[in-house]
Every structure is written in C-alpha cells, then in structure tokens.
Amino acid sequence: MKPFEYKFSDKLDEILHILSQSGTDAKILAGGTDLLIELRRKPKVYPGVIVDISFVNELKGIFEDNNHITIKPLSTHTKIFKSDIIRKKAYLLSEATSQIGSLQIRNRGTVGGNIMNAAACADTVPPLIALNAEITLRSQNSVRSFKLNDFFIKPYKTKANPDEVLTEIKINCLPKDAKSTFIKLGRRNALSISRLSVAAVLQQDEDGKIIDARIVPGAAFPTWQRVVEAEQMLIGEKPGIELFRAAGAKVSEVMISYTGRRWSTEYKEPVIAALVRRALERCSI
Amino acid sequence: MEQDKYKIIGKPEKRVDVLGKVTGKAKFADDYNVKHQLYGKVLRAKYPHARILKIDTSKAKNLPGVEAVLTADDIPGSKVFGIVVQNQSILAFDKVRYLGDGLAIVAAKTKEIAEEALELIEVEYEVLPVVTDPEEAIMPDAPKIHGDNNIFVHHKVRKGDIEKGFQEADYIIERKFKTQFIEHSYLEPEAILAEPAEHGGVRIIGSVQNLFSSRRSVAAALNLPLNKVQIIQSTLGGSFGGKDEVMTAMCCRAALLAIKTGKPVKMVNTREESMLESYKRHPYTMYYKWGIKSDGSITAMEIKIYADGGAYASMSPYVTWRSVVQATGPYYCENVKTDVITVYTNNNYTGAMRGFGSPQVNFAIESMIDIIAEKVGKDPLEIRLQNGFEKGAITATGQKLEHNVSLKEVLLKAAKEIDFQNKWREYKSQSDAPIKRGIGIACSYRGVSLGAEGTDAAGTIVSVQTDGSVIVSSGITDMGQGAQTQMCQIAAEVLGITMDRIVFLNTNTSRVPDSGPTVASRGTIMGGYAAKRAAETVRSTLMSVASEMTGYDVEVLDLKDNYLIDKDSGERLASFSELAAQCFKKGRPMFGFGWYKSPPTSWHEENGYGNAYFTFVYGTNIAEVEVDTETGKVNVINFVSAHDLGRAINKQTVLGQFYGGVAMGLGYGLLEEFEIEDGIPKQLNFDEYLLPTAKDIPNIKAIIVENEDAAGPFGAKSIGEPTNEIAAPAIINAIYNATGKRIYELPANLERVLLGHKLTRKGERGSVQKEKEELIIESCKIK
Amino acid sequence: MKKVNEIMNKVKIKTTINNRSYKLDVLPNQTLLNFLREELGLTGTKCGCEIGECGACTVLINGEAVNSCLVLVPQINGKEVLTVEGLSDGEQLHPLQKSFIEHGAVHCGFCTPGLLMTAKSLLDENPDPTEEEIRNAIAGNLCRCTGYIQVVEAVKNAAGEY
Ligand SMILES: Cc1cc2nc3c(=O)[nH]c(=O)nc-3n(C[C@H](O)[C@H](O)[C@H](O)COP(=O)(O)OP(=O)(O)OC[C@H]3O[C@@H](n4cnc5c(N)ncnc54)[C@H](O)[C@@H]3O)c2cc1C
Ligand code: FES
Ligand code: FES
C-alpha cells in the first residue's frame, strides 16, 4: 500500500471537521472491504488522507420508532441480518445481508459502505429501495437527504460530495401482512457477487387482492429502481402464475428498454423474468 | 482377517506434520525470514508476443535502496531451462512469448522499493502478432513462437485398421469437445528465500515441488556444480503439479540476485503474479469419431486432439502422452487411431497438473460413451459394463492387462450405492418443474506413475537413532497429499514401531538422492516402495543384533509395538530403544537406504503402441445434480466415488484424496476457467477465478476398493488423480440426464447450461460473440 | 499532488494480541495481516489472496472472524485480536485443533489456521451447529486440498467438546 495520512476520531463532529479540512483526496474508511481492495490496486487517484470512521459509535445501531427503522451506516451485514427488528419488519434485507460474501466479509462490511461504494451488484441496495429508504448525508456545514433511488448516478457514482458522511438510513417498516424476499443469483453458493438479483414485496388484502407490490432488480439496470410498470400490473389482481410470469416479462422488457441489447442480454432477459416470477411466488404463499 | 494383518498400514494414522499445521508453527516458504534479506521482484512482459529491442535498467539501479537490477545478460551460464525441451528463458532475452515472461529482476531493501524500481526499467519492444488458438497456430502463416514450427509434440496410437472399423459400424458418431485452462490454485503462492552459501554456491528454501529439476537449472544458470546448489523444501501449501517450472524460474532468479548481491533474497509472488506467470492445465480441443454397432459395441475410434502448450514446452510431451495412451478410455475397440498434437501459442504455458492429461480426455470419452448408449437404447451403466475392460483385455496401445482389472467391480459398487439405474430412469422422464434432477456416471482406467514417459526410480532413507527414534527422508516430496505420512507408516510397519517415534525430514537435495518428480501419483508407489526397502535393510540389521542379544533364532523374533518380542509367546524381550542402543554399541549400521525402480514399460513412438504403464487403477464417479433450468445454475447434491487403489496405506489420507479430488473435479466441471483473450489473462485472483466453497461441495460417499497389486508396497497403487479425473464428466452426464442438453465445452457455467453456449464480451461493448457452432455429426450408415 | 511520504504519520495504538497487551507506534498503510506476519513474526496467519476471498488470513477481532488482509492496523486500536498462535492454551491444544488432527482435516495446512479461527468464532457463538451452519460459516475459507468434508466433520465433532 502506498503511504497516506491516517486520521480517525470516535466523534462524528470531529470526523466532519477532519473531512472539511482534507480536500478532495480524502477517503472515508468504514469496514474497509471495498476500500482496502481499491488501495491495493494502486489507483491513479490515490487518496492522500484516510479518514477512519469505524470508531464512531453514533454511527452504529439499528433503531425502531413509529413504523420507521433507522439503520446507522456502520451496521455490519452480520448485525443487520441478526437484528430481530429487521427480520420482523424488513425481512428481505435480512435475507440479502445473510447472503453477502462470507462470514468474514459480513462481519466487517457495512451497509453504509455498500451504499456509498455503489457497485452494480451491491446486495443491500435493491431491498433498501424496495423499503423506500431515505438517507441522510452530513458534512461540516450541511445536512442533505435523498430518496435512495435518487441517489445514484451510475455504477460507482453517487450524488455525495467527498466531505459528506452518510449518517443515517431510514426505512418504512413493512406492514404486518406484507411478504418480502430477496433472491440472489450467483455463480457459486457463497462468496459470490450477484449475477442478477431481485428484491420484492407483496401485500394482499383480505380477499387476496394485491394492494402493494414492489419489485427492484439488482445488477440489471444502470441504476436501481422500482419497476413501476410491472408493479402496476399486479395491483388489484389476485396472485397467479400467469400474472407473475407477465410481470417478470415486463421487468425484462423494461430492462432492455434501458440497457439496449448487449452481450449479456441473451442471458439476462429470460433469467431476470424467471427470478421476478419466483420472487413474487415466494411473496404470495 | 485383513484388519489384523498390519499394525500401521491401513490405519488412519495422523499426519506426521500435523501438529505444526494446527498451531501455526509449520513453516511455509514465506514464513522464512533472515536478517538483512533483500526483496526480489520481477518485471514481466508488457505484450504477449514481442521482440525485445532494448532494456534500460539504469534509472532503476540508481533508486536508493536498490541493490541489484539484472537481466538475461547477467546470467553467467545457461539462460534457458526445460525438463524436456530446453527453451524456457529464466529472463527473456530475444522475445517475450506470453504475458508472464520475466525480463528483469530487482533486489531492494523493501518490497515497495523493489516495486518502484520495476517501474523505472525501460523496455523497447517490437510488437509481434499474437496467436492464441492452437488450431490457428498450426496454419502455415501463423506467427511462430519458437523456431519455424509451432507443433512441438505429436503423439500417436495406432491399432488395427481404422477404415475397416468404420466400415463395420452401423452408426458413426462425431463430436467436438473443448476444455479450458485450469489454474492449480494452490492456496500458498510461490515463495522462496535464497542465500549465498559458504562454498560459493547457494542455499534455497522454498515452495518447490520438484527440487531436483529446479536444482539442475539453478546450477546450469550459475555455472555451479550440483553439490553447491542446495534446495530445501519448505512445508508446501499445495501444488497439484503446479510448483515445478514456475519455481525453477523463481529459484534461478533469486539465486542470481543472492550471488550478485551477496545477501539473502526473498521472493514472494502475489496471487496476481502467480496466476499471471504460472502454468496451467492444458486446454484441449478434441475431435472424437466413433463407429458403433447397433448393439452398442465399438468398432472404431478415431481421435484427434489439439493441446494448447502455450509459450513453453514444460511437461507437455509427458502430459499429452498420457492423453494419447488413455484417450479411448477403458473400452474394447479393435481399431484405433489417435493423434495428440501439441502446439506453441502466446498463452500461458501448460504443464503438469493433477490428472496429467487425463481430465480432458475423460470428459470426451465419458460423454461419448453416454452418447452411444442413448443411440443404441442402453443405459449408461449397461454400456460401460458391455464395453469395459476385463482381465486380459488388450488396450488401445496393444498392452495386455495382466493385473486384477476391477473396472466392473467399481462400476457396480458405485452404482449400487446410489441406486444409479433407477434414478437415471426416473430423472429421464421427470415433470416440467424448473428445478430438475439428474444423475451421471463416469469411469476410467489410469496408468500408475510415469510409465514409459520417463525413467522412474526413487530413493528413501530410514535412519534409526541410538534412542530408538527414527528419521525418514526421501527424494519424493510431500505437497500436502500425505506422502510423508505414508512413507513413515510403511517404515513403522516394517520396524514394528509406533508413528510417534518417527520424524520426516523435509526434502533436501543435498541429503537425499534425485528421485525424479513427484507427479503422476508416484508418491505412494515409488517413495513407499523405497521406504519399505530402506526399513527392511535396517530391520535385518536390528534382527541380527536381537538374535545375538537374546540368543534366539531370528525366525522366532519379531518387532511389535516398540518391542522386540518372542513371536510365539508374545513375550517382550527388549524395548525397541534398547535394541537400537545395543545396535549402536555393536557398531552396526542403523541406516537404511532403499531404492525402487519401477517395472519395465515400453513405447514405440513412431508406430504408436507399447506396454505403457506397469499397472493401472480403476475408478467410478457418480454425480447427482439439481439443475435450475431457468438460470442454468447447477448444484451437485450427491456424489459417490469408488476406486480400486490397491491398498489404502492410510485410510484417512486416502479419503482426503477422494474428497479433494472430487472437489477439484467439480470446479473443473462447473466453475473454474482461466480465460486468455488475445494473450491477456482475464482472471488473476480468486474474486474472478472461482474455486468451489464449502457450500458448493456435496457430501461425498467414498468407496475404497482394495485389490492388492504386486507392483506396489503392501499392494498400494495410487489415488490422488483418479478421483479428480472423472468428476467433471459424471457431472456433465448428470446435467444431460436432467435437461436432455449436452455440454460440449467446460465449464458448465450459468450461460452454457441455460443457453448452450458461453457469452463473451469481445471487442466493442455491446457486441455479442457466440462460440463457434459445435460439431455434432451422427450418421446412420446404409449398408 | 502532495508528496505524502513526508507527511505520513505513525499512529499510536493500544491493543491486545493473543492475550498480550501492546502499545505500539504503527505505520497506518499496512494491513493487519502484514503487521502480524512481518512486524510481530506471527506467521501462522497466512496470505493467500489479499482481497478477502480465500480466508487464509482469518483472525478474530473481539471474537469475530475477519480477513486480516482487509483491516488497516490502526483499526485494531482498543480491540482484542486472536490468531492461531493464541488458540492453544500453552501445550494444551484447543478442542478444534485436536479434532482437526483426528479427522484428517489438515492436508497441506495452508488454509488450516484461517479455518480454525473461523470455526472457533462459530463454536463460541453456537456450540452446537448444524452441518449447514458449519458450511455457511466456513464458506469464506477456501481450501483446495480437502474438499471440506473432513473439515466439516472436525468442526462438528469439536462442538461436542465445547
Ligand atoms: C470477498 C468479498 C465479497 C463480497 N461480497 C459481496 C456481496 O456478496 N454483496 C455485496 O453487496 N458486496 C460484497 N462485497 C463488497 C463489500 O463487502 C460491501 O460493499 C461492503 O458493504 C462495503 O462496506 P465497508 O464498510 O467494508 O466499506 P468500505 O470499504 O469501508 O467503504 C466503501 C466505500 O464507501 C465509502 N464509505 C463507507 N462508509 C461511508 C459513510 N458512512 N459515509 C460516506 N462514505 C462511506 C468509502 O469511502 C468507500 O469509498 C464483497 C467484498 C469482498 C471483499
Ligand atoms: S489473504 Fe485475506 S482473504 Fe485471502
Ligand atoms: S489443506 Fe491445503 S488448502 Fe486446505
């Protein structure tokens, strides 16, 4: 690793201050599972300052209040998937975090790092978007909030400034009768990045009619989003294999309308449709 | 019965080196450090094929902390090495031939300085056209890698009359198969420490597999006699055939730097450097054309194989020779014509890897036999039982199999264990659910040891100490497979002592005789036999001393459980330690040296026949899979592996070889692929080169079949490779059983299973490149 | 660009490694893996990939299994680190070490230290894991030799001794 200046503090204020002084070549360090790999590659633009936020306790924890869950960014994947709150009220996020990398990576990698790194295969992002997540960024002089689905520009690029720290992720609890799932397709059964993934939520009324549907594919679109066209096909309908198949096909169609036909489309087109159908099936039993 | 025949043989004795390995005390190559050591780094090629016009090292030399920057010009002796063909450069001087070629080496005070110095070396190249496909490389106008012909090996097998064979056939079936480059993926990357020695030579310790061939090359490069180059093997973190030439190059480079600077030099590859430079398992393109009768018997096999040898010859001549010998599988056929052609390309060179030329052909053979079974309406087990070798069979190379040919025994045992035929039938006609099950079988026969490929002899030393403890050392090395332990067990069995009395000394070229390479599953049979002979020498001395000591006849004495005993009464007459002490007192040698040379083999290169191996092993693997037909994901859910290995010297290490072999074969079948595009490798670390994890390997039922073979110590043959070589075809056949779609190219990854071909991004973004159409010809002959 | 060489600061940290406490002045631009191996001579922890894939470098930080190649040294400030060298109690082997020996779970041994540490973190938290839980836990430890089967057996059996 090339040399850099290392700064740390266990207080958010001080971190923000350090960042405000550091200029654009500062990099925030959380769990390090993305950043250390990047540093080892000796990128052309090498950070001059590493600002370690991993000691800041204010940035840790998962809290519930009033139908909302606040996830602090330093929550590791392990902490999230072990959290009772998440399991009960945001099940798909629990499922997603349990499938990330390996035990060692889950113990270290944080949800904040996963979001801020903004890789197309980031596994917490589709569930978070399905949960209508809102995030808060703070710098020395500003506080900004984003809807998570508005936050990404393209893979590895977000709307955050270098001196901003992601301080909070807020999601809506899923209604008691909603069902959710996250399906990840990788090349092997562990230590696998998502070739494709789907986050889905379904809620039915007493008659079995679908009253809420959310579908967010991962590693499929240039940036993540709910596929409203497919979701709307479901609202007011009763679950059924043909309906779900049609919704899957719609997701494929929308995907291609964004990406065009590319080298990988031949594979992704049928597979994303199948994964969406499966996810919806899982949410309706 | 059997159980009591031996005390130590066949028991799950723990590995002799295990304690250090669980406490962190075992010393692997990178764990050796000495004061004032320098760090060596290698500048590698910028292009896969280019002429070197000029290398300017002056700036690098001037960097503070740099102690030496060397190029091929600084090599006093031979600039090239090679086990068969001497054409691999230690440091490239005329051309670079693949991206892993080294051009210059640096020794500096720290790794960082060494790396910085590499960036300061200026190389002028004349870029040459690149050839990466073996079938293109044989074209007359293809760029030439060495000399004027890219073909450097052409092995043949000829038997009967191939034309006549096809005339007799009712059907002719032709298929094309392809396999990929495979990275050995030993978990420990290459590393060594080279120190200048007192006598003007060098002492090297490191992760070297074939110490003696590496030593020869270092000596030749430095103009030193062999006795001044000492190479000691550190605990090896896996090798699987892979720590040979790549280590030879590293040894030569570090030795050069050490001699030049007069200081110890440490060299360690990062995983990326390792994957970039190291050799791989050969990719094969295989054309199989079989003539069959409508009853399923095989009348003709015409096989043509192109092997990608990459930039250097390495072990290719040996590896592809095994392929030519075994290319027909263990099946009767009167008329055979096989050609294996190995060519140079600008890819990573290819060499020895577990299986040694068999995994590729077994994929083709075991696919073909399933294809013909379907053609004639038989099931995969029936067709194998119908065509498979029995005792007395004549192989494709004209060799009569005189030993116990247990092919049918392993087939039937494996099939019974998992209820193969019923499952196969059931899965063939399953409902339309997206997740489908399938079961597949594959079997093989495999020649043991080097065969007619080369001289085959090895030595082991057993030395009893005055206190009755014992040191065993051998020219056969341990790469993690447990060869040491097996040699110690054999010595313990012969000497009637317990394993805790024995220490195995890591192999050191200056202390044990050159025993050739530990490849081709030679470990047990060669090292083991030599250990047996060495121990027997010591034993006979001990027994004669015992007789003098007790006044008993040698015949009534025995050594058992660390005691000298009276055979009849079982009475303990003296402890082994007392006996050893007595032996010393009497001035008798307590040192035994055993040498074993394998039984004769023969080969006629021109006419392509001979008694290729002195004995063979037989095995069957069966895989049960679940195929997700909507994503192409395959999960292996069940596995049975039955192998006749002669005798299991150590049940536990044998089981380990079953499991590890199957796991590696699973990677070959489903996940692993080292892709090289226009000479540029795409996977350089384990994020992209995908090894199976604990969640990808099913439980494996191992069936050990023991038909003692006269050729091996206590009847033992080998196991490390057979389990590995037929795992992939069993899986591929299982996928076919599940989906009705056959995979002709490995690995069966998501895209191939779903779409029937792989997707590659090539050239411009967005363009789609499909693999060339598969060759599938089936003709029904009209007679 | 600034020349960072000149401004790189050493960082003062307090930490406990294998139950020994240390006060150290460390260069921040090194991984815990390198630090353990090169500065402290604790070479039992192995380096196989440096990118978090192989698990050979696994150590415990405050009882949790992590890849030491993905931790910067100053990040262990105030934490407890345990490596394979700290696993046995003097001469007394840890139940996992014994079980690994007994079940033939060690072949070449390069992955073994990492596997032992991961397995320890699993058993400390879940003394009676199912096979699936074991496989899940050790999936981040690649082993090229064993096919994992004997490793899984070893962990299962060590659990009995917990
Ligand atoms: C072997 C391996 C397997 C993996 N498998 C998966 C997987 O299956 N799925 C998956 O999604 N990911 C995977 N990852 C990627 C990675 O582990 C995750 O993205 C992880 O969540 C990153 O978190 P971190 O805390 O380690 O990030 P860091 O590396 O610390 O940081 C990542 C980036 O985010 C920035 N950052 C971090 N926290 C903040 C903050 N609070 N405010 C502002 N900026 C911040 C950093 O500056 C940096 O640019 C894997 C990585 C490895 C090495
Ligand atoms: S060296 Fe850290 S995971 Fe491989
Ligand atoms: S024992 Fe060799 S890598 Fe696991």
PDB file of C-alpha atoms in Angstrom, chain B residues 33 62 86 132 143 147 153 203 236 258 262 325 348 356 367 378 430 442 529 534 547 569 637 694 759:
ATOM      1  CA  ASN B  33      12.974 -14.619   7.061  1.00  0.00           C
ATOM      2  CA  ASN B  62      20.031   4.445  -9.211  1.00  0.00           C
ATOM      3  CA  GLN B  86      15.347 -26.503 -23.086  1.00  0.00           C
ATOM      4  CA  THR B 132      -3.640 -17.961 -29.117  1.00  0.00           C
ATOM      5  CA  PRO B 143       3.225 -16.342 -36.123  1.00  0.00           C
ATOM      6  CA  GLY B 147      11.801 -21.729 -34.420  1.00  0.00           C
ATOM      7  CA  VAL B 153       4.769 -32.799 -29.912  1.00  0.00           C
ATOM      8  CA  ARG B 203      21.106 -22.474  -0.451  1.00  0.00           C
ATOM      9  CA  LEU B 236       4.269 -26.949   0.784  1.00  0.00           C
ATOM     10  CA  ALA B 258      21.678 -13.603  -3.987  1.00  0.00           C
ATOM     11  CA  GLY B 262      25.991 -11.456  -1.573  1.00  0.00           C
ATOM     12  CA  VAL B 325      -2.463 -43.638 -24.189  1.00  0.00           C
ATOM     13  CA  ASN B 348       0.360 -19.209 -20.501  1.00  0.00           C
ATOM     14  CA  PHE B 356      -1.774 -35.118 -16.008  1.00  0.00           C
ATOM     15  CA  SER B 367     -19.515 -38.075 -22.810  1.00  0.00           C
ATOM     16  CA  LYS B 378     -28.983 -48.659 -23.382  1.00  0.00           C
ATOM     17  CA  GLN B 430     -39.497 -36.067 -14.914  1.00  0.00           C
ATOM     18  CA  ALA B 442     -18.103 -41.793 -15.395  1.00  0.00           C
ATOM     19  CA  TYR B 529       8.365 -48.933  -2.016  1.00  0.00           C
ATOM     20  CA  ALA B 534      15.080 -48.972   3.410  1.00  0.00           C
ATOM     21  CA  SER B 547      19.376 -62.596  17.873  1.00  0.00           C
ATOM     22  CA  SER B 569       4.671 -66.368  23.306  1.00  0.00           C
ATOM     23  CA  ILE B 637     -26.308 -32.705  -4.316  1.00  0.00           C
ATOM     24  CA  ALA B 694     -17.773 -25.372   1.358  1.00  0.00           C
ATOM     25  CA  LEU B 759     -21.298 -15.333 -23.602  1.00  0.00           C
TER      26      LEU B 759
END
